[in-house]
Tab-separated table of C-alpha atoms in Angstrom:
chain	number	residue	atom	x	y	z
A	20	UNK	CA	0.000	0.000	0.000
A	21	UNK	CA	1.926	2.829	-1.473
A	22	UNK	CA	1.703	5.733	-3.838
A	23	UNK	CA	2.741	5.337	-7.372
A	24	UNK	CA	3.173	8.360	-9.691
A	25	UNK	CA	2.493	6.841	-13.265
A	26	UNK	CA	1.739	9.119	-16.567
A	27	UNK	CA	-2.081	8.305	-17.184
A	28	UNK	CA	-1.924	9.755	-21.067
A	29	UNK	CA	0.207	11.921	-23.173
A	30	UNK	CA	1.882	13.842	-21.412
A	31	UNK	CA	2.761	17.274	-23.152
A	32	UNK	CA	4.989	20.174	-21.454
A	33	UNK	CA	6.647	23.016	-23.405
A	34	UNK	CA	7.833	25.688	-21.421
A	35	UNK	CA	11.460	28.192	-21.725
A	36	UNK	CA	13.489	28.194	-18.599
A	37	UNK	CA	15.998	31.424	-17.763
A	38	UNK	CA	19.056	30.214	-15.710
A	39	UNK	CA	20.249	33.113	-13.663
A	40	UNK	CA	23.499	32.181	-11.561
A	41	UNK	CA	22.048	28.235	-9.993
A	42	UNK	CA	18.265	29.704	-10.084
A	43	UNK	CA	16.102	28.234	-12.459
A	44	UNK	CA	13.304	30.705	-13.533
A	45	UNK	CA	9.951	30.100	-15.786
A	46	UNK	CA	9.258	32.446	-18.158
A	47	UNK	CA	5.966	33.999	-18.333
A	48	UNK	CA	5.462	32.547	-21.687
A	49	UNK	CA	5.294	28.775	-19.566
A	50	UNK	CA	2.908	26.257	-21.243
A	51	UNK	CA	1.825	23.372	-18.975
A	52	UNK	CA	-0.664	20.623	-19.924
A	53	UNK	CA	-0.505	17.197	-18.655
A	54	UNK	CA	-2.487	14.830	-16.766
A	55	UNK	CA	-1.725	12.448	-13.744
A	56	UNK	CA	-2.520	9.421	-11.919
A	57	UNK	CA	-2.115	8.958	-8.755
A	58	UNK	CA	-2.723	5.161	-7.451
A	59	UNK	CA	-3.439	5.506	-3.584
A	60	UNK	CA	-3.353	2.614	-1.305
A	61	UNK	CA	-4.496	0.209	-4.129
A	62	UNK	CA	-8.101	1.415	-4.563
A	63	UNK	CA	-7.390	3.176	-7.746
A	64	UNK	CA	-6.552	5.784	-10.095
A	65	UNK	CA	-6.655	9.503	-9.104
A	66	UNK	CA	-6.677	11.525	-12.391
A	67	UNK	CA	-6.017	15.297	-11.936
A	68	UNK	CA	-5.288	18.349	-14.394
A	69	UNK	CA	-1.844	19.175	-13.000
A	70	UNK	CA	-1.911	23.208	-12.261
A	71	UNK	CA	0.212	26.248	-11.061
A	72	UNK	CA	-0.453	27.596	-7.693
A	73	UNK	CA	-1.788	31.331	-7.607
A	74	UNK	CA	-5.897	31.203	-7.612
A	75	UNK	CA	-8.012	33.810	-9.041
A	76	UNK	CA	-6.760	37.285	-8.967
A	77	UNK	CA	-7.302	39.184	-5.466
A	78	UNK	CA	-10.785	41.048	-5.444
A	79	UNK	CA	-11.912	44.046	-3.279
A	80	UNK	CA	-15.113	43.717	-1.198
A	81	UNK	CA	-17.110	46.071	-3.721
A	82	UNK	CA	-16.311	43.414	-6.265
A	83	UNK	CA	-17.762	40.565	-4.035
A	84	UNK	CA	-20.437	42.883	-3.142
A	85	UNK	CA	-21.316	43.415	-6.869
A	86	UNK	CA	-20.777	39.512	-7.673
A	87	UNK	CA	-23.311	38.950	-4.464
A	88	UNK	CA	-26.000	41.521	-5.907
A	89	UNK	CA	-26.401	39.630	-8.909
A	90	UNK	CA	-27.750	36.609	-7.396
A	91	UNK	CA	-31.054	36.889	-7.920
A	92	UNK	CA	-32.800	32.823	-7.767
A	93	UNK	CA	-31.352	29.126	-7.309
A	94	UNK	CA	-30.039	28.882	-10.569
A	95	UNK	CA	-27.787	31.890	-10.264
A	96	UNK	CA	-26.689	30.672	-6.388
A	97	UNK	CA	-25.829	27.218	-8.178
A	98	UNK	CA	-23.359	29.008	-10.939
A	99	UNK	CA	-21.747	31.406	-8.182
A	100	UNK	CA	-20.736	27.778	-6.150
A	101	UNK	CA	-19.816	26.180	-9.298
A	102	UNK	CA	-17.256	29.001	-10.720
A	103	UNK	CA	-14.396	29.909	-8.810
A	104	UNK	CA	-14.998	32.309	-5.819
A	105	UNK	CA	-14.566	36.263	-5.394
A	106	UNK	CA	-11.363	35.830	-4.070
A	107	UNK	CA	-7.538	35.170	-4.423
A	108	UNK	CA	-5.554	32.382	-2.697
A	109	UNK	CA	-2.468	31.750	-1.486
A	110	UNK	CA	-0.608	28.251	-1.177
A	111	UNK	CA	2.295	27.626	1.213
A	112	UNK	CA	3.616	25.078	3.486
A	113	UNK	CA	3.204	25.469	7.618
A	114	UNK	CA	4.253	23.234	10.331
A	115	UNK	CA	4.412	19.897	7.757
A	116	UNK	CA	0.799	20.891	6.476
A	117	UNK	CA	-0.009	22.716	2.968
A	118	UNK	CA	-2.474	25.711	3.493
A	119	UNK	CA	-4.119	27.529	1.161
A	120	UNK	CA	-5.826	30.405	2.370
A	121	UNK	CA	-8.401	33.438	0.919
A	122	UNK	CA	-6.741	36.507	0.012
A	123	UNK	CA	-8.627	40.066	-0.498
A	124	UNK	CA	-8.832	43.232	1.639
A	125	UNK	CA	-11.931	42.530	3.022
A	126	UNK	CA	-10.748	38.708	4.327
A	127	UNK	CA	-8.425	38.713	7.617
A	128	UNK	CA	-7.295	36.265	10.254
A	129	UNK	CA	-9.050	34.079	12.099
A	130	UNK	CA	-10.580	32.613	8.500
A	131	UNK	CA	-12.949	29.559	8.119
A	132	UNK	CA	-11.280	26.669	7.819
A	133	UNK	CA	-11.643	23.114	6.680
A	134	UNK	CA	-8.998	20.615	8.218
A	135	UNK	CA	-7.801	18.126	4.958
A	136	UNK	CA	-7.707	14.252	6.366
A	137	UNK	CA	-5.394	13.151	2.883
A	138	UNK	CA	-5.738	9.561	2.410
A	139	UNK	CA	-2.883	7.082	2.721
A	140	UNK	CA	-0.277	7.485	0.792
A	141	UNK	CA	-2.244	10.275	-0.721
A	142	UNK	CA	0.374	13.060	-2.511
A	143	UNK	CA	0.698	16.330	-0.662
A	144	UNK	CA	2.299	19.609	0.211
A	145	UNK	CA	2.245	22.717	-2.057
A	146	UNK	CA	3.649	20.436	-5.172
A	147	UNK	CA	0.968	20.922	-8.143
A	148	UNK	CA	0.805	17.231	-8.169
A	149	UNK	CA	-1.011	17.681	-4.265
A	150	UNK	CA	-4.567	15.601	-4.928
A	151	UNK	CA	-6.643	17.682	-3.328
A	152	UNK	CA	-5.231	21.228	-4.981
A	153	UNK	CA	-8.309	21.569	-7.034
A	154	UNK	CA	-10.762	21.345	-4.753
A	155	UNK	CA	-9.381	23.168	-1.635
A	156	UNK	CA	-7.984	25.973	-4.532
A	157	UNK	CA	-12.269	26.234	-5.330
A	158	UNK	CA	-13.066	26.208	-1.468
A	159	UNK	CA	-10.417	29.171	-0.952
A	160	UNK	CA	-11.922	31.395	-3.571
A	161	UNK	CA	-15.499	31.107	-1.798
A	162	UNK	CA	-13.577	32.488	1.460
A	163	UNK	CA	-12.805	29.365	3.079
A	164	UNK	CA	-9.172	28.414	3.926
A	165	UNK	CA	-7.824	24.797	4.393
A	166	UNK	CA	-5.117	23.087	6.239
A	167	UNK	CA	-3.311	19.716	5.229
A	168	UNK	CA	-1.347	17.628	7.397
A	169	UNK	CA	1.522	16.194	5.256
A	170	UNK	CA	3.899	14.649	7.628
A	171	UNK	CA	3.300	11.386	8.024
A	172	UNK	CA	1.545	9.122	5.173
A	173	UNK	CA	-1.487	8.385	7.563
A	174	UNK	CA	-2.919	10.859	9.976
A	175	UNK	CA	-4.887	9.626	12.496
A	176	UNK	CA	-7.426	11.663	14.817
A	177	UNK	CA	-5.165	12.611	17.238
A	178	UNK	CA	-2.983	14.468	14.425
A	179	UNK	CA	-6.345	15.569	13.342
A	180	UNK	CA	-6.922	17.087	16.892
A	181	UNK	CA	-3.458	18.178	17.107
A	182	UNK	CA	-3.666	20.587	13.727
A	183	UNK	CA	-6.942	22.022	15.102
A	184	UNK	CA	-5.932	23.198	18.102
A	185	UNK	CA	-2.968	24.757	16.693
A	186	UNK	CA	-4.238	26.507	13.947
A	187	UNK	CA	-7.061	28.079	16.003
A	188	UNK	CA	-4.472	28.795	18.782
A	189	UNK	CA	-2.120	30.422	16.891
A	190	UNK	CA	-5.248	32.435	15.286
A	191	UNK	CA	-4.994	31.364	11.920
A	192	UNK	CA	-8.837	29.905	11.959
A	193	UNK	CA	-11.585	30.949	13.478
A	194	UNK	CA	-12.782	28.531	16.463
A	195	UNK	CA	-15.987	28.869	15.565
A	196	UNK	CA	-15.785	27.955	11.804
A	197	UNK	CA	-13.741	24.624	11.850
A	198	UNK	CA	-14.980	22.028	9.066
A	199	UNK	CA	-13.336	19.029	8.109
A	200	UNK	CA	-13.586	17.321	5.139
A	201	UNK	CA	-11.705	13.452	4.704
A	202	UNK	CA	-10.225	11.426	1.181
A	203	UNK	CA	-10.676	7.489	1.462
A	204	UNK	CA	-8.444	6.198	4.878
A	205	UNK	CA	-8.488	9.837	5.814
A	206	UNK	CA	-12.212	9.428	6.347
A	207	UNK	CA	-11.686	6.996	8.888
A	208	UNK	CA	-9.850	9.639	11.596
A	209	UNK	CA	-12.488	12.101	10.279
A	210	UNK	CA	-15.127	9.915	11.566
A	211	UNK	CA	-12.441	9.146	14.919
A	212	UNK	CA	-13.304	12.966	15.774
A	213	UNK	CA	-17.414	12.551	16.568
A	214	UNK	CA	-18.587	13.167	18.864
A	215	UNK	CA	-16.091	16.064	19.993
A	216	UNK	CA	-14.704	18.875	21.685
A	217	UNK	CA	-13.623	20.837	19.012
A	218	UNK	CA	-16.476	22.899	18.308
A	219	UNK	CA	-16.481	21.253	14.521
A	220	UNK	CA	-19.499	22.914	12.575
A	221	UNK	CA	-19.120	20.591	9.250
A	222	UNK	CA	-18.212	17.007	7.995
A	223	UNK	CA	-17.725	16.166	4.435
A	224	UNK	CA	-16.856	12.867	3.197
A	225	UNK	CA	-14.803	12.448	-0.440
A	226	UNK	CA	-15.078	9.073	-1.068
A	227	UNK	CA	-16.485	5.733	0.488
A	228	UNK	CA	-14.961	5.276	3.688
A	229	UNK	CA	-13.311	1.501	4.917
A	230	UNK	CA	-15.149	1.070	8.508
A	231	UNK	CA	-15.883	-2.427	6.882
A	232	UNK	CA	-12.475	-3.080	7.856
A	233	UNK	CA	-12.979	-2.452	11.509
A	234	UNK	CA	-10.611	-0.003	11.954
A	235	UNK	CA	-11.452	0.937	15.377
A	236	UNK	CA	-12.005	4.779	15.767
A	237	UNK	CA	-14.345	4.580	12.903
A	238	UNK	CA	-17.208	5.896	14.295
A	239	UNK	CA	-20.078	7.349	12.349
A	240	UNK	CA	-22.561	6.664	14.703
A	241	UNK	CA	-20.873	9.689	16.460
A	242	UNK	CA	-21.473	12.292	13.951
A	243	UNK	CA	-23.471	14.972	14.701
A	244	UNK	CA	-23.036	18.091	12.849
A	245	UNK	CA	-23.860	18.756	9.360
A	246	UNK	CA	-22.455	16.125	6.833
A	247	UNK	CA	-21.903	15.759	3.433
A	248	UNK	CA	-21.192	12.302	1.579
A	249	UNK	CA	-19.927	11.882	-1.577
A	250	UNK	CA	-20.136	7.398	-2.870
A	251	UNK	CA	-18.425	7.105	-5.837
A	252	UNK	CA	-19.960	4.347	-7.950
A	253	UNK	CA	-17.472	1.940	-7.725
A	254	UNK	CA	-16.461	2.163	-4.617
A	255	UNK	CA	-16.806	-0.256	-1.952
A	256	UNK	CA	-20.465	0.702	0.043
A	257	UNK	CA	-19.827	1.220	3.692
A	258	UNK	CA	-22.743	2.544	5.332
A	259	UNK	CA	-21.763	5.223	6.954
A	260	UNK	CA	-24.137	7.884	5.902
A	261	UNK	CA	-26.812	6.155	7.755
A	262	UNK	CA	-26.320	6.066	11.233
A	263	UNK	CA	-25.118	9.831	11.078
A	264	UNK	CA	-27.357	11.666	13.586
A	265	UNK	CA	-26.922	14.728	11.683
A	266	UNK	CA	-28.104	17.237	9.029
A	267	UNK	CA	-26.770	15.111	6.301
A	268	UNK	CA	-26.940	14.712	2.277
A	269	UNK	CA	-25.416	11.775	0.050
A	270	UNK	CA	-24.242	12.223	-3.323
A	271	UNK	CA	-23.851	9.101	-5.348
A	272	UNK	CA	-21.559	9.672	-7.737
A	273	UNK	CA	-20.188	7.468	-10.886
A	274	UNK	CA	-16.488	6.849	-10.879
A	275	UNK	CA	-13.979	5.284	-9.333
A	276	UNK	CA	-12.241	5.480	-5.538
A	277	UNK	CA	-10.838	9.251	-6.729
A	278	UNK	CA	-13.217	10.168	-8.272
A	279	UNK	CA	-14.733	13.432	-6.753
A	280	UNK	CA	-11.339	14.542	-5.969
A	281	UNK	CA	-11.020	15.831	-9.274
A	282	UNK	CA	-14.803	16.103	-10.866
A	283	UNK	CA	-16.084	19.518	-10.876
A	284	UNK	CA	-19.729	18.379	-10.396
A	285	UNK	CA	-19.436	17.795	-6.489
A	286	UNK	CA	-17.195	20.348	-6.226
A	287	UNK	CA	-19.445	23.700	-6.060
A	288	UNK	CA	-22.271	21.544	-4.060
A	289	UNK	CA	-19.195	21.350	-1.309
A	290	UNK	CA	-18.265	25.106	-1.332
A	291	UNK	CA	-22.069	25.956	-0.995
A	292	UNK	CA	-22.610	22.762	2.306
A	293	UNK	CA	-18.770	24.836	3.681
A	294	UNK	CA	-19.850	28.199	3.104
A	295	UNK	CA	-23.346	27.787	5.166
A	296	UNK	CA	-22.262	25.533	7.842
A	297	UNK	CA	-19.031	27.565	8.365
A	298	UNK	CA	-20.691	31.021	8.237
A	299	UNK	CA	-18.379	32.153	5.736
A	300	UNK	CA	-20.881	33.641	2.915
A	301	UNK	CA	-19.688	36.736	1.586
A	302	UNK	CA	-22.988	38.127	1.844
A	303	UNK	CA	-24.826	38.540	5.361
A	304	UNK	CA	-28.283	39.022	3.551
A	305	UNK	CA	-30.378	36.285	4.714
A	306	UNK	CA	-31.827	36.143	1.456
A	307	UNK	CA	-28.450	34.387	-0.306
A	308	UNK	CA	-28.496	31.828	3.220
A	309	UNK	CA	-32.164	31.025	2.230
A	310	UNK	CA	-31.033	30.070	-1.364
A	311	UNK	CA	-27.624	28.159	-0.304
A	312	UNK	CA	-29.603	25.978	2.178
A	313	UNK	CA	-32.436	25.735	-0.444
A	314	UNK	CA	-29.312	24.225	-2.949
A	315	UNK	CA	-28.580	22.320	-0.523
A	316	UNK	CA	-31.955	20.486	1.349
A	317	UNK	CA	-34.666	21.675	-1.027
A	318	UNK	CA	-36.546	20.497	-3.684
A	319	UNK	CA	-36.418	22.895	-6.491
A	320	UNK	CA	-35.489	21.365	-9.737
A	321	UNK	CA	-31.925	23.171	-10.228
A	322	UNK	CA	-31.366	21.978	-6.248
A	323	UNK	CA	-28.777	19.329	-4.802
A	324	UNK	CA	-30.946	16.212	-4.656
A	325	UNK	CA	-32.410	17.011	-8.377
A	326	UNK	CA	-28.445	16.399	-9.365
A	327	UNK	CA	-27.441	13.026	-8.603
A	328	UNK	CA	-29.100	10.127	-9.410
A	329	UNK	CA	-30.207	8.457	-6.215
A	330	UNK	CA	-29.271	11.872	-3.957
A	331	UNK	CA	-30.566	11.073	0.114
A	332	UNK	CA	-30.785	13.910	2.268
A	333	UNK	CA	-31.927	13.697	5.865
A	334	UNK	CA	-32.499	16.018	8.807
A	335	UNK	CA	-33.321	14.645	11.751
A	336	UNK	CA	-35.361	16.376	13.855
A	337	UNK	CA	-35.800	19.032	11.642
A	338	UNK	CA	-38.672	20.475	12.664
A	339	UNK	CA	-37.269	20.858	16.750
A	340	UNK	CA	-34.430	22.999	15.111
A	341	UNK	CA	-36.843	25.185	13.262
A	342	UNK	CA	-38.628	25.721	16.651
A	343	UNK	CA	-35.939	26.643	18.909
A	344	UNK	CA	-37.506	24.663	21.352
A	345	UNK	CA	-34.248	24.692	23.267
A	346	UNK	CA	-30.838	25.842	23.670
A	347	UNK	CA	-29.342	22.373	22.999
A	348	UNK	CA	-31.746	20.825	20.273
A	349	UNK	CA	-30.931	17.056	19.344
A	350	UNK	CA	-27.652	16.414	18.089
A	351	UNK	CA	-26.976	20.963	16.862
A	352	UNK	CA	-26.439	23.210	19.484
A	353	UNK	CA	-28.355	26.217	18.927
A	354	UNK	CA	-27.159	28.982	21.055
A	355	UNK	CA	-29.218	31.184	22.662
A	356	UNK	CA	-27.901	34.591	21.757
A	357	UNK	CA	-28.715	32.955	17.563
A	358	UNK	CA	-25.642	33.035	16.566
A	359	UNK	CA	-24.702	33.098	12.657
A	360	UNK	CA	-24.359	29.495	12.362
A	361	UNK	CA	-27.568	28.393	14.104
A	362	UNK	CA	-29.561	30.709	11.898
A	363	UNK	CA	-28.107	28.904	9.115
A	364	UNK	CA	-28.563	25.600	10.520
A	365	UNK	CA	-32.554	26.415	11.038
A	366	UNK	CA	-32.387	28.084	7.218
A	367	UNK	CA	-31.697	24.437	6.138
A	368	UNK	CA	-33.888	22.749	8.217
A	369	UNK	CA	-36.723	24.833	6.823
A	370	UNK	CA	-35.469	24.158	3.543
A	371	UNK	CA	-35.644	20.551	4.436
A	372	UNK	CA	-39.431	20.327	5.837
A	373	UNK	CA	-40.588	22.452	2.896
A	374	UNK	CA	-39.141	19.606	0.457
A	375	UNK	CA	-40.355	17.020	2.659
A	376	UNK	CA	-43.238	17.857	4.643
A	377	UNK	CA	-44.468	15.899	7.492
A	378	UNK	CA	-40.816	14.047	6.907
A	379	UNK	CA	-37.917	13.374	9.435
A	380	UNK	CA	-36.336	11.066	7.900
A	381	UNK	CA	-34.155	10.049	4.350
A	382	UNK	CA	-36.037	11.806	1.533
A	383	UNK	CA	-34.887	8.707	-0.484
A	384	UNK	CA	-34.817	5.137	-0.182
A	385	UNK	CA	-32.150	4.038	1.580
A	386	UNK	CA	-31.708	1.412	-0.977
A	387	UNK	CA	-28.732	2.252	-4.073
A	388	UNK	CA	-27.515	-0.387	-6.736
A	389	UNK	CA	-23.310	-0.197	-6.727
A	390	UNK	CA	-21.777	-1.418	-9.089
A	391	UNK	CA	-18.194	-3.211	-9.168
């Protein structure tokens, strides 16, 4: 079980190099194309369009504001997700992890922040050939930083733990905005955190998970914050969307292990689930909240469920959030002072009950045909 770095097709790179004393520098004129594959821990092929580091050019807040003011209905919420963010990024290397965080003059320290659990073996760092560039690149320009542990090939909750306190100590991410989001083995220390003391507002799941293997601080029976779940087709079906006490949606999705690593179709679906859960919209009008959550738990044609073929969301006890019955409702804590994050939490739990009235439960079957 090792990582193997094999070209997957042609591979074509043209580019002029400038030699100045023993530096090496690329021209602006540089040309790279090629693809890779990755295989990870023998579950299969990772194919990703190799790119430079730099993100989308650094925006002012007028910009964003102007960006924001054009979304006008579902369909327009779904393209802003979909496209690359309002903002700039940044990609560096800090403490053995690779971070890649928002940049623009209206974006400071502490930011929102998803913690990366890489799968074993999994490539990382700030190298272009780092699997999960692409999609934590997308999540950046949406305003929502990441961190990667890279120091060991397997990181297991307690180096999960470990990198959360320390990047919300040192006041790199907010406290209050901590996702994670897990790749294949990675998935099973993700699941290790639940439940927790971190404060964690966010789970989201990039590929089936191995708790089949009874790796023992698999635990998704302890989840219970929101929770996203992306099953690629061919990947082996561990059940661990279902005893999630949580918020939660499942994406079936066709392709291999690796697959939504690289596809752009889950991609904007998991910068919308971040951006809610995470508080990090870069509009406070409740109106845009209304529509993410609505992308996310409703029912209208251009919404989450309405994209993938066999889609499952759930919310239980949906209708307790919406009341407020309590400070401490079910599995969400819903502060009393309403906080950002449980108004956004009871956004998508309206969402939910107006796609599913009378409903508590999976809006789908629970049954799904895999295939391989």
């Amino acid at each position: 079980r090792h990582s193997q770095l094999r070209i997957h097709s042609t591979t074509t790179m043209m580019m002029t190099t400038m030699m100045s004393g023993s530096s090496a520098v690329l021209s602006s004129s540089l040309l790279l194309s090629f693809i890779v594959c990755v295989a990870l821990h023998g579950h299969g092929t990772l194919s990703a369009s190799a790119f430079l580091t730099g993100g989308a050019p650094t925006t002012s807040s007028s910009d964003a504001s102007t960006i924001m003011a054009q979304i006008t209905s579902l369909s327009s919420v779904k393209e802003f997700f979909n496209k690359p963010g309002p903002y700039g990024v940044k990609h560096y290397s800090d403490a053995n992890s690779a971070v890649i965080e928002p940049v623009s003059a209206d974006i400071q320290k502490p930011f929102p922040t998803v913690v990366m659990s890489k799968g074993n073996g999994a490539l990382c760092g700030t190298s272009v050939i780092n699997a999960y560039n692409s999609i934590l690149t997308h999540l950046a320009t949406h305003g929502v930083a990441s961190v990667t542990p890279c120091s060991v090939t397997y990181v297991n909750p307690a180096g999960l733990k470990s990198t959360i306190k320390r990047i919300t100590t040192s006041g790199f991410a907010n406290p209050e905005k901590i996702g994670v989001a897990a790749h294949s083995l990675g998935g099973n220390s993700a699941l290790g955190l639940f439940p927790d003391e971190l404060n964690i507002k966010a789970l989201a799941l990039l590929s089936g998970v191995t708790c089949i293997l009874n790796i023992p601080h698999c635990n998704p029976s302890g989840v219970n914050v929101p929770f996203f779940m992306v099953q690629p087709s061919l990947d082996q079906n561990s059940d661990v969307y279902g005893p999630a006490k949580s918020a939660k949606l499942y994406a079936p999705f066709a392709g291999e292990h690796n697959a939504a690593i690289y596809n752009n179709l889950p991609k904007g679906y998991l910068s919308a689930f971040f951006s809610l859960f995470l508080d990090a919209l870069p509009s406070n009008e409740t109106v845009i909240r209304e529509m993410t959550a609505e992308l996310l738990f409703g029912d209208d044609p251009a919404s989450f469920k309405n994209d993938f073929l066999g889609a499952r969301i759930a919310f239980p006890d949906a209708s307790a959030v919406v009341s407020e019955a309590s400070p401490d409702v079910s599995v969400f804590s819903i502060d009393n002072d309403d906080d950002a994050n449980s108004t956004n939490l009871v956004l998508a739990a309206r969402a939910y009950l107006a796609a599913n009235p009378g409903s508590e439960g999976d809006s789908k079957p629970s049954s799904f045909l895999f295939a391989g």
